[in-house]
PDB file of C-alpha atoms and ligand atoms in Angstrom:
ATOM      1  CA  MET A   1       0.000   0.000   0.000  1.00 81.00           C
ATOM      2  CA  SER A   2       1.247   3.473  -0.827  1.00 94.00           C
ATOM      3  CA  LYS A   3       2.516   5.628   1.988  1.00 98.00           C
ATOM      4  CA  THR A   4       1.496   9.230   2.599  1.00 98.00           C
ATOM      5  CA  ILE A   5       3.751  12.223   3.193  1.00 98.00           C
ATOM      6  CA  LEU A   6       2.478  15.617   4.398  1.00 99.00           C
ATOM      7  CA  ILE A   7       4.752  18.514   3.459  1.00 98.00           C
ATOM      8  CA  THR A   8       4.292  22.100   4.636  1.00 98.00           C
ATOM      9  CA  GLY A   9       5.503  24.879   2.350  1.00 98.00           C
ATOM     10  CA  ALA A  10       5.303  22.567  -0.657  1.00 98.00           C
ATOM     11  CA  SER A  11       4.783  25.066  -3.489  1.00 97.00           C
ATOM     12  CA  SER A  12       8.497  25.792  -4.040  1.00 97.00           C
ATOM     13  CA  GLY A  13      12.056  25.173  -2.851  1.00 97.00           C
ATOM     14  CA  PHE A  14      12.773  22.192  -0.593  1.00 98.00           C
ATOM     15  CA  GLY A  15       9.077  21.408  -0.169  1.00 98.00           C
ATOM     16  CA  LYS A  16       8.486  21.077  -3.886  1.00 98.00           C
ATOM     17  CA  ALA A  17      11.682  19.038  -4.380  1.00 98.00           C
ATOM     18  CA  ILE A  18      10.694  16.704  -1.531  1.00 98.00           C
ATOM     19  CA  ALA A  19       7.218  16.308  -3.049  1.00 98.00           C
ATOM     20  CA  GLU A  20       8.797  15.337  -6.389  1.00 98.00           C
ATOM     21  CA  LYS A  21      11.194  12.854  -4.810  1.00 98.00           C
ATOM     22  CA  PHE A  22       8.501  11.075  -2.818  1.00 98.00           C
ATOM     23  CA  ALA A  23       6.008  11.108  -5.702  1.00 98.00           C
ATOM     24  CA  ALA A  24       8.671   9.448  -7.850  1.00 98.00           C
ATOM     25  CA  GLY A  25       8.906   6.821  -5.109  1.00 98.00           C
ATOM     26  CA  GLY A  26       5.150   6.216  -5.229  1.00 98.00           C
ATOM     27  CA  TRP A  27       4.078   8.065  -2.077  1.00 98.00           C
ATOM     28  CA  ASN A  28       0.785   9.948  -2.004  1.00 98.00           C
ATOM     29  CA  LEU A  29       1.109  13.619  -1.121  1.00 98.00           C
ATOM     30  CA  ILE A  30      -0.627  16.052   1.189  1.00 98.00           C
ATOM     31  CA  LEU A  31       0.775  19.424   0.217  1.00 98.00           C
ATOM     32  CA  THR A  32       0.243  22.666   2.077  1.00 98.00           C
ATOM     33  CA  ALA A  33       1.133  26.259   1.204  1.00 98.00           C
ATOM     34  CA  ARG A  34      -0.348  29.728   1.028  1.00 97.00           C
ATOM     35  CA  ARG A  35      -0.117  30.071  -2.755  1.00 96.00           C
ATOM     36  CA  LYS A  36      -3.055  28.085  -4.165  1.00 98.00           C
ATOM     37  CA  GLU A  37      -2.207  28.259  -7.852  1.00 98.00           C
ATOM     38  CA  LYS A  38       1.440  27.309  -7.416  1.00 98.00           C
ATOM     39  CA  LEU A  39       0.566  24.484  -5.067  1.00 98.00           C
ATOM     40  CA  GLU A  40      -2.127  23.074  -7.334  1.00 98.00           C
ATOM     41  CA  ALA A  41       0.250  23.254 -10.305  1.00 98.00           C
ATOM     42  CA  VAL A  42       2.859  21.231  -8.378  1.00 98.00           C
ATOM     43  CA  ALA A  43       0.233  18.660  -7.382  1.00 98.00           C
ATOM     44  CA  ALA A  44      -1.236  18.357 -10.895  1.00 98.00           C
ATOM     45  CA  ASP A  45       2.201  17.881 -12.405  1.00 98.00           C
ATOM     46  CA  LEU A  46       3.161  15.131  -9.944  1.00 98.00           C
ATOM     47  CA  GLU A  47      -0.182  13.336 -10.331  1.00 98.00           C
ATOM     48  CA  LYS A  48       0.351  13.312 -14.066  1.00 98.00           C
ATOM     49  CA  GLN A  49       4.003  12.289 -13.971  1.00 98.00           C
ATOM     50  CA  PHE A  50       3.848   9.628 -11.283  1.00 98.00           C
ATOM     51  CA  GLY A  51       0.187   8.608 -10.970  1.00 98.00           C
ATOM     52  CA  VAL A  52       0.106   9.405  -7.252  1.00 98.00           C
ATOM     53  CA  LYS A  53      -2.808  10.906  -5.332  1.00 98.00           C
ATOM     54  CA  THR A  54      -2.521  14.429  -3.979  1.00 98.00           C
ATOM     55  CA  LEU A  55      -4.433  16.607  -1.536  1.00 98.00           C
ATOM     56  CA  CYS A  56      -3.758  20.360  -1.553  1.00 98.00           C
ATOM     57  CA  LEU A  57      -4.494  22.355   1.588  1.00 98.00           C
ATOM     58  CA  VAL A  58      -4.193  26.108   1.251  1.00 98.00           C
ATOM     59  CA  PHE A  59      -3.623  28.111   4.424  1.00 98.00           C
ATOM     60  CA  ASP A  60      -1.085  30.251   6.232  1.00 98.00           C
ATOM     61  CA  ILE A  61       0.905  28.220   8.752  1.00 98.00           C
ATOM     62  CA  GLN A  62       1.063  31.302  11.001  1.00 98.00           C
ATOM     63  CA  ASN A  63      -2.693  31.122  11.526  1.00 98.00           C
ATOM     64  CA  LYS A  64      -3.319  28.699  14.394  1.00 98.00           C
ATOM     65  CA  GLU A  65      -7.051  28.267  13.705  1.00 98.00           C
ATOM     66  CA  ASP A  66      -6.457  27.540  10.023  1.00 98.00           C
ATOM     67  CA  VAL A  67      -3.683  25.038  10.746  1.00 98.00           C
ATOM     68  CA  PHE A  68      -5.916  23.047  13.098  1.00 98.00           C
ATOM     69  CA  LYS A  69      -8.949  23.407  10.823  1.00 98.00           C
ATOM     70  CA  HIS A  70      -7.065  21.847   7.900  1.00 98.00           C
ATOM     71  CA  LEU A  71      -4.460  19.549   9.446  1.00 98.00           C
ATOM     72  CA  GLY A  72      -6.499  18.508  12.453  1.00 98.00           C
ATOM     73  CA  ASN A  73      -9.428  17.392  10.284  1.00 96.00           C
ATOM     74  CA  LEU A  74      -7.940  15.495   7.394  1.00 98.00           C
ATOM     75  CA  PRO A  75     -10.460  13.744   5.131  1.00 98.00           C
ATOM     76  CA  ALA A  76     -10.959  10.125   6.258  1.00 98.00           C
ATOM     77  CA  GLU A  77      -9.112   8.689   3.261  1.00 98.00           C
ATOM     78  CA  TRP A  78      -6.075  10.904   3.998  1.00 98.00           C
ATOM     79  CA  GLN A  79      -5.650  10.239   7.701  1.00 98.00           C
ATOM     80  CA  ALA A  80      -2.994   7.500   7.435  1.00 98.00           C
ATOM     81  CA  VAL A  81      -0.079   9.961   7.448  1.00 98.00           C
ATOM     82  CA  ASN A  82       3.301   8.213   7.638  1.00 98.00           C
ATOM     83  CA  LEU A  83       5.588  11.225   7.422  1.00 99.00           C
ATOM     84  CA  LEU A  84       5.259  14.906   8.288  1.00 99.00           C
ATOM     85  CA  VAL A  85       7.888  17.218   6.832  1.00 99.00           C
ATOM     86  CA  ASN A  86       7.890  20.536   8.657  1.00 98.00           C
ATOM     87  CA  ASN A  87       9.432  22.516   5.858  1.00 98.00           C
ATOM     88  CA  ALA A  88       7.563  25.851   5.838  1.00 98.00           C
ATOM     89  CA  GLY A  89       9.961  28.535   6.972  1.00 98.00           C
ATOM     90  CA  LEU A  90      11.751  31.662   5.866  1.00 98.00           C
ATOM     91  CA  ALA A  91      14.343  34.300   6.624  1.00 98.00           C
ATOM     92  CA  LEU A  92      13.432  37.969   6.428  1.00 98.00           C
ATOM     93  CA  GLY A  93      16.193  40.555   6.463  1.00 98.00           C
ATOM     94  CA  ARG A  94      19.822  40.301   7.389  1.00 97.00           C
ATOM     95  CA  ASP A  95      20.231  43.220   9.750  1.00 97.00           C
ATOM     96  CA  SER A  96      22.006  43.922  13.010  1.00 98.00           C
ATOM     97  CA  PHE A  97      20.028  43.395  16.179  1.00 98.00           C
ATOM     98  CA  GLN A  98      19.530  47.138  16.623  1.00 98.00           C
ATOM     99  CA  ASP A  99      18.471  47.754  13.005  1.00 98.00           C
ATOM    100  CA  ALA A 100      16.317  44.680  12.386  1.00 98.00           C
ATOM    101  CA  ASN A 101      12.627  45.057  11.745  1.00 97.00           C
ATOM    102  CA  LEU A 102      10.303  43.832  14.493  1.00 98.00           C
ATOM    103  CA  GLU A 103       7.712  42.604  11.999  1.00 98.00           C
ATOM    104  CA  ASP A 104      10.352  40.508  10.241  1.00 98.00           C
ATOM    105  CA  TRP A 105      11.221  38.957  13.590  1.00 98.00           C
ATOM    106  CA  GLU A 106       7.598  38.211  14.341  1.00 98.00           C
ATOM    107  CA  THR A 107       6.949  36.655  10.926  1.00 98.00           C
ATOM    108  CA  MET A 108       9.991  34.384  11.302  1.00 98.00           C
ATOM    109  CA  ILE A 109       9.016  33.335  14.815  1.00 98.00           C
ATOM    110  CA  ASP A 110       5.379  32.808  13.805  1.00 98.00           C
ATOM    111  CA  THR A 111       6.308  30.726  10.747  1.00 98.00           C
ATOM    112  CA  ASN A 112       9.499  28.875  11.660  1.00 98.00           C
ATOM    113  CA  VAL A 113       8.679  28.143  15.289  1.00 98.00           C
ATOM    114  CA  LYS A 114       4.981  28.550  15.992  1.00 98.00           C
ATOM    115  CA  GLY A 115       3.889  27.207  12.592  1.00 98.00           C
ATOM    116  CA  LEU A 116       6.050  24.126  13.074  1.00 98.00           C
ATOM    117  CA  LEU A 117       4.555  23.577  16.519  1.00 98.00           C
ATOM    118  CA  TYR A 118       0.968  23.983  15.276  1.00 98.00           C
ATOM    119  CA  ALA A 119       1.484  21.622  12.321  1.00 98.00           C
ATOM    120  CA  SER A 120       3.185  18.998  14.491  1.00 98.00           C
ATOM    121  CA  LYS A 121       0.479  19.117  17.131  1.00 98.00           C
ATOM    122  CA  ALA A 122      -2.352  18.979  14.586  1.00 98.00           C
ATOM    123  CA  VAL A 123      -0.923  16.024  12.649  1.00 98.00           C
ATOM    124  CA  LEU A 124       0.383  14.064  15.624  1.00 98.00           C
ATOM    125  CA  PRO A 125      -2.796  12.062  16.350  1.00 98.00           C
ATOM    126  CA  TYR A 126      -2.599  10.665  12.797  1.00 98.00           C
ATOM    127  CA  LEU A 127       1.141  10.025  13.022  1.00 98.00           C
ATOM    128  CA  ILE A 128       0.771   8.176  16.305  1.00 98.00           C
ATOM    129  CA  LYS A 129      -1.682   5.749  14.686  1.00 98.00           C
ATOM    130  CA  GLN A 130       0.866   4.991  11.943  1.00 98.00           C
ATOM    131  CA  GLU A 131       3.948   5.003  14.200  1.00 98.00           C
ATOM    132  CA  GLY A 132       5.159   7.606  11.751  1.00 98.00           C
ATOM    133  CA  HIS A 133       8.053   9.987  11.274  1.00 98.00           C
ATOM    134  CA  ILE A 134       8.594  13.741  11.611  1.00 99.00           C
ATOM    135  CA  ILE A 135      11.325  15.475   9.632  1.00 99.00           C
ATOM    136  CA  ASN A 136      11.972  19.056  10.705  1.00 99.00           C
ATOM    137  CA  ILE A 137      13.886  21.288   8.311  1.00 98.00           C
ATOM    138  CA  GLY A 138      16.376  23.255  10.380  1.00 98.00           C
ATOM    139  CA  SER A 139      19.522  25.010   9.164  1.00 98.00           C
ATOM    140  CA  THR A 140      23.207  25.355   9.880  1.00 98.00           C
ATOM    141  CA  ALA A 141      21.928  28.658  11.324  1.00 98.00           C
ATOM    142  CA  GLY A 142      20.363  26.473  14.022  1.00 98.00           C
ATOM    143  CA  LYS A 143      23.779  25.153  14.994  1.00 98.00           C
ATOM    144  CA  GLU A 144      25.860  28.362  14.967  1.00 97.00           C
ATOM    145  CA  VAL A 145      24.692  31.955  15.088  1.00 98.00           C
ATOM    146  CA  TYR A 146      26.167  34.308  12.482  1.00 97.00           C
ATOM    147  CA  LYS A 147      26.456  38.098  12.315  1.00 97.00           C
ATOM    148  CA  ASP A 148      23.158  39.824  11.486  1.00 98.00           C
ATOM    149  CA  GLY A 149      21.368  36.478  11.590  1.00 98.00           C
ATOM    150  CA  ASN A 150      19.984  37.072  15.117  1.00 98.00           C
ATOM    151  CA  VAL A 151      16.322  36.016  15.097  1.00 98.00           C
ATOM    152  CA  TYR A 152      16.519  33.790  12.014  1.00 98.00           C
ATOM    153  CA  CYS A 153      19.304  31.863  13.761  1.00 98.00           C
ATOM    154  CA  ALA A 154      17.254  31.834  16.966  1.00 98.00           C
ATOM    155  CA  THR A 155      14.253  30.310  15.194  1.00 98.00           C
ATOM    156  CA  LYS A 156      16.424  27.562  13.714  1.00 98.00           C
ATOM    157  CA  HIS A 157      18.021  26.901  17.110  1.00 98.00           C
ATOM    158  CA  ALA A 158      14.443  26.500  18.325  1.00 99.00           C
ATOM    159  CA  VAL A 159      13.790  23.950  15.544  1.00 99.00           C
ATOM    160  CA  ASP A 160      16.855  22.030  16.746  1.00 98.00           C
ATOM    161  CA  ALA A 161      15.591  22.066  20.346  1.00 98.00           C
ATOM    162  CA  ILE A 162      12.002  21.192  19.390  1.00 99.00           C
ATOM    163  CA  THR A 163      13.279  18.255  17.319  1.00 99.00           C
ATOM    164  CA  LYS A 164      15.162  16.876  20.321  1.00 98.00           C
ATOM    165  CA  ALA A 165      12.164  17.449  22.587  1.00 98.00           C
ATOM    166  CA  GLN A 166       9.762  15.748  20.175  1.00 98.00           C
ATOM    167  CA  ARG A 167      12.055  12.751  19.848  1.00 98.00           C
ATOM    168  CA  ILE A 168      12.217  12.235  23.593  1.00 98.00           C
ATOM    169  CA  ASP A 169       8.528  12.851  24.293  1.00 98.00           C
ATOM    170  CA  LEU A 170       7.342  10.683  21.404  1.00 98.00           C
ATOM    171  CA  LEU A 171       9.483   7.655  22.283  1.00 98.00           C
ATOM    172  CA  PRO A 172       6.516   5.764  23.762  1.00 98.00           C
ATOM    173  CA  HIS A 173       4.709   6.130  20.425  1.00 98.00           C
ATOM    174  CA  HIS A 174       7.573   4.686  18.322  1.00 98.00           C
ATOM    175  CA  ILE A 175       7.765   7.860  16.257  1.00 98.00           C
ATOM    176  CA  LYS A 176      10.998   8.780  14.509  1.00 98.00           C
ATOM    177  CA  VAL A 177      12.039  12.422  14.660  1.00 98.00           C
ATOM    178  CA  THR A 178      14.808  13.738  12.424  1.00 99.00           C
ATOM    179  CA  ALA A 179      16.203  17.200  11.774  1.00 98.00           C
ATOM    180  CA  ILE A 180      17.868  18.071   8.489  1.00 98.00           C
ATOM    181  CA  HIS A 181      20.035  21.176   8.798  1.00 98.00           C
ATOM    182  CA  PRO A 182      21.179  22.463   5.397  1.00 98.00           C
ATOM    183  CA  GLY A 183      23.720  25.185   4.816  1.00 98.00           C
ATOM    184  CA  ALA A 184      23.512  27.358   1.716  1.00 98.00           C
ATOM    185  CA  VAL A 185      21.054  25.990  -0.847  1.00 98.00           C
ATOM    186  CA  GLU A 186      20.210  27.894  -4.003  1.00 97.00           C
ATOM    187  CA  THR A 187      16.438  28.390  -3.879  1.00 97.00           C
ATOM    188  CA  ASP A 188      14.313  31.531  -3.565  1.00 95.00           C
ATOM    189  CA  PHE A 189      15.404  31.650   0.127  1.00 97.00           C
ATOM    190  CA  SER A 190      17.729  34.644  -0.341  1.00 97.00           C
ATOM    191  CA  LEU A 191      15.382  36.445  -2.732  1.00 97.00           C
ATOM    192  CA  ILE A 192      12.730  36.311  -0.001  1.00 97.00           C
ATOM    193  CA  ARG A 193      15.245  37.216   2.715  1.00 98.00           C
ATOM    194  CA  PHE A 194      16.352  40.281   0.744  1.00 98.00           C
ATOM    195  CA  LYS A 195      12.766  41.157  -0.207  1.00 97.00           C
ATOM    196  CA  GLY A 196      13.127  40.793  -3.970  1.00 98.00           C
ATOM    197  CA  ASP A 197      16.653  42.242  -4.318  1.00 98.00           C
ATOM    198  CA  ALA A 198      17.947  39.800  -6.953  1.00 98.00           C
ATOM    199  CA  THR A 199      21.493  41.214  -6.919  1.00 98.00           C
ATOM    200  CA  LYS A 200      21.903  40.660  -3.182  1.00 97.00           C
ATOM    201  CA  ALA A 201      20.317  37.231  -3.456  1.00 98.00           C
ATOM    202  CA  ALA A 202      22.570  36.140  -6.333  1.00 97.00           C
ATOM    203  CA  ALA A 203      25.675  37.308  -4.427  1.00 97.00           C
ATOM    204  CA  VAL A 204      24.943  34.748  -1.677  1.00 97.00           C
ATOM    205  CA  TYR A 205      25.517  31.897  -4.141  1.00 97.00           C
ATOM    206  CA  ALA A 206      28.290  33.413  -6.301  1.00 97.00           C
ATOM    207  CA  GLY A 207      31.798  31.939  -6.464  1.00 97.00           C
ATOM    208  CA  TYR A 208      31.014  28.391  -5.332  1.00 98.00           C
ATOM    209  CA  GLU A 209      28.576  25.565  -5.989  1.00 98.00           C
ATOM    210  CA  PRO A 210      25.848  25.611  -3.333  1.00 98.00           C
ATOM    211  CA  LEU A 211      23.541  22.735  -2.491  1.00 98.00           C
ATOM    212  CA  LYS A 212      20.358  22.286  -4.540  1.00 98.00           C
ATOM    213  CA  ALA A 213      16.859  21.646  -3.220  1.00 98.00           C
ATOM    214  CA  GLU A 214      17.135  18.144  -4.731  1.00 98.00           C
ATOM    215  CA  ASP A 215      20.060  17.389  -2.387  1.00 98.00           C
ATOM    216  CA  ILE A 216      17.795  18.056   0.589  1.00 98.00           C
ATOM    217  CA  ALA A 217      15.047  15.926  -0.984  1.00 98.00           C
ATOM    218  CA  ASP A 218      17.499  13.038  -1.501  1.00 98.00           C
ATOM    219  CA  THR A 219      18.445  13.225   2.172  1.00 99.00           C
ATOM    220  CA  ALA A 220      14.811  13.304   3.273  1.00 99.00           C
ATOM    221  CA  TRP A 221      14.196  10.241   1.101  1.00 98.00           C
ATOM    222  CA  TYR A 222      17.167   8.437   2.648  1.00 98.00           C
ATOM    223  CA  VAL A 223      16.195   9.092   6.271  1.00 98.00           C
ATOM    224  CA  ALA A 224      12.540   8.218   5.565  1.00 98.00           C
ATOM    225  CA  ASN A 225      13.281   4.843   3.998  1.00 98.00           C
ATOM    226  CA  LEU A 226      15.429   3.112   6.583  1.00 98.00           C
ATOM    227  CA  PRO A 227      14.428   0.006   8.530  1.00 98.00           C
ATOM    228  CA  LYS A 228      11.734   0.481  11.183  1.00 97.00           C
ATOM    229  CA  HIS A 229      14.230   0.332  14.073  1.00 98.00           C
ATOM    230  CA  VAL A 230      16.592   3.001  12.657  1.00 98.00           C
ATOM    231  CA  CYS A 231      16.144   6.714  13.369  1.00 98.00           C
ATOM    232  CA  ILE A 232      18.585   9.270  11.989  1.00 98.00           C
ATOM    233  CA  ASN A 233      18.450  12.005  14.624  1.00 98.00           C
ATOM    234  CA  ASP A 234      20.344  14.857  13.044  1.00 98.00           C
ATOM    235  CA  VAL A 235      21.764  15.659   9.628  1.00 98.00           C
ATOM    236  CA  VAL A 236      23.941  18.729   9.099  1.00 98.00           C
ATOM    237  CA  MET A 237      24.663  19.090   5.404  1.00 98.00           C
ATOM    238  CA  THR A 238      26.570  21.667   3.390  1.00 98.00           C
ATOM    239  CA  CYS A 239      28.123  21.901  -0.034  1.00 98.00           C
ATOM    240  CA  VAL A 240      31.828  21.084  -0.234  1.00 98.00           C
ATOM    241  CA  ALA A 241      32.717  24.805  -0.258  1.00 98.00           C
ATOM    242  CA  GLN A 242      31.014  25.412   3.103  1.00 98.00           C
ATOM    243  CA  GLY A 243      32.693  24.410   6.370  1.00 97.00           C
ATOM    244  CA  ASN A 244      30.170  25.592   8.930  1.00 95.00           C
ATOM    245  CA  SER A 245      27.514  28.255   9.385  1.00 93.00           C
ATOM    246  CA  THR A 246      29.932  31.094   8.699  1.00 93.00           C
ATOM    247  CA  MET A 247      32.732  29.789   6.470  1.00 96.00           C
ATOM    248  CA  ILE A 248      32.184  29.533   2.726  1.00 97.00           C
ATOM    249  CA  HIS A 249      35.200  29.356   0.449  1.00 98.00           C
ATOM    250  CA  LYS A 250      34.628  31.374  -2.708  1.00 96.00           C
ATOM    251  CA  ASP A 251      37.066  30.962  -5.596  1.00 87.00           C
TER     252      ASP A 251
HETATM  253  C1  8X3 B 301      19.842  28.785   5.350  1.00 89.91           C
HETATM  254  C2  8X3 B 301      21.317  28.820   5.497  1.00 89.91           C
HETATM  255  O1  8X3 B 301      23.370  30.228   6.040  1.00 89.91           O
HETATM  256  O2  8X3 B 301      21.537  31.353   4.966  1.00 89.91           O
HETATM  257  O3  8X3 B 301      19.190  28.440   6.486  1.00 89.91           O
HETATM  258  O4  8X3 B 301      21.368  30.711   7.247  1.00 89.91           O
HETATM  259  S1  8X3 B 301      21.898  30.362   5.954  1.00 89.91           S
END
């Protein structure tokens, strides 16, 4: 029987790449995002290419009521969720603590931390029934703080801590909990962070070969398809040019 993956933030970037990877492997997909048209286009394409079933749920992960309305009440035929990928997240701004914008901070906290908590809590009753798996998308920014990264780094440190807490608390339910912490990956991450400034965004990935969203999807596929008794706790992954959160060698 086909398995089911639920991916938040699935209309682009890692979420879309993970959806493609799992669809290619025959998993059915529950995809969530704010952007209805983009999300439905991703779903339609994967249904056509791989013959899998998809369910699109359109809501803002920052909105607690909407998260529970959609994820807490999955249609009966979609309730056997084997894997939740908490992928929805973003960076906004790269400013010093004193210059950073309070609204940017709040959006990052509401999405990266509170959204992840809401989605996990809403889906958990279904995951418990399946003895399922949670993959949280963290960041190297959740391992080491960097200059002008302040609250973005804090939210990803929170993802690291929440992952560890979930793993411990969910032990009695035989649920695997994994964090994947990527370094620099060329997606629309920096374009969003720099609020549409394509020059600044491109500069982040210039002079070296960054990771691709597909590399993250391959890793998610690997950790999700191990024997039942094996749980990969933590994956920190960078491109070869990146040594840690702060050191990237540019030729
Ligand atoms: C993305 C990696 O280095 O831009 O989380 O924070 S970084």
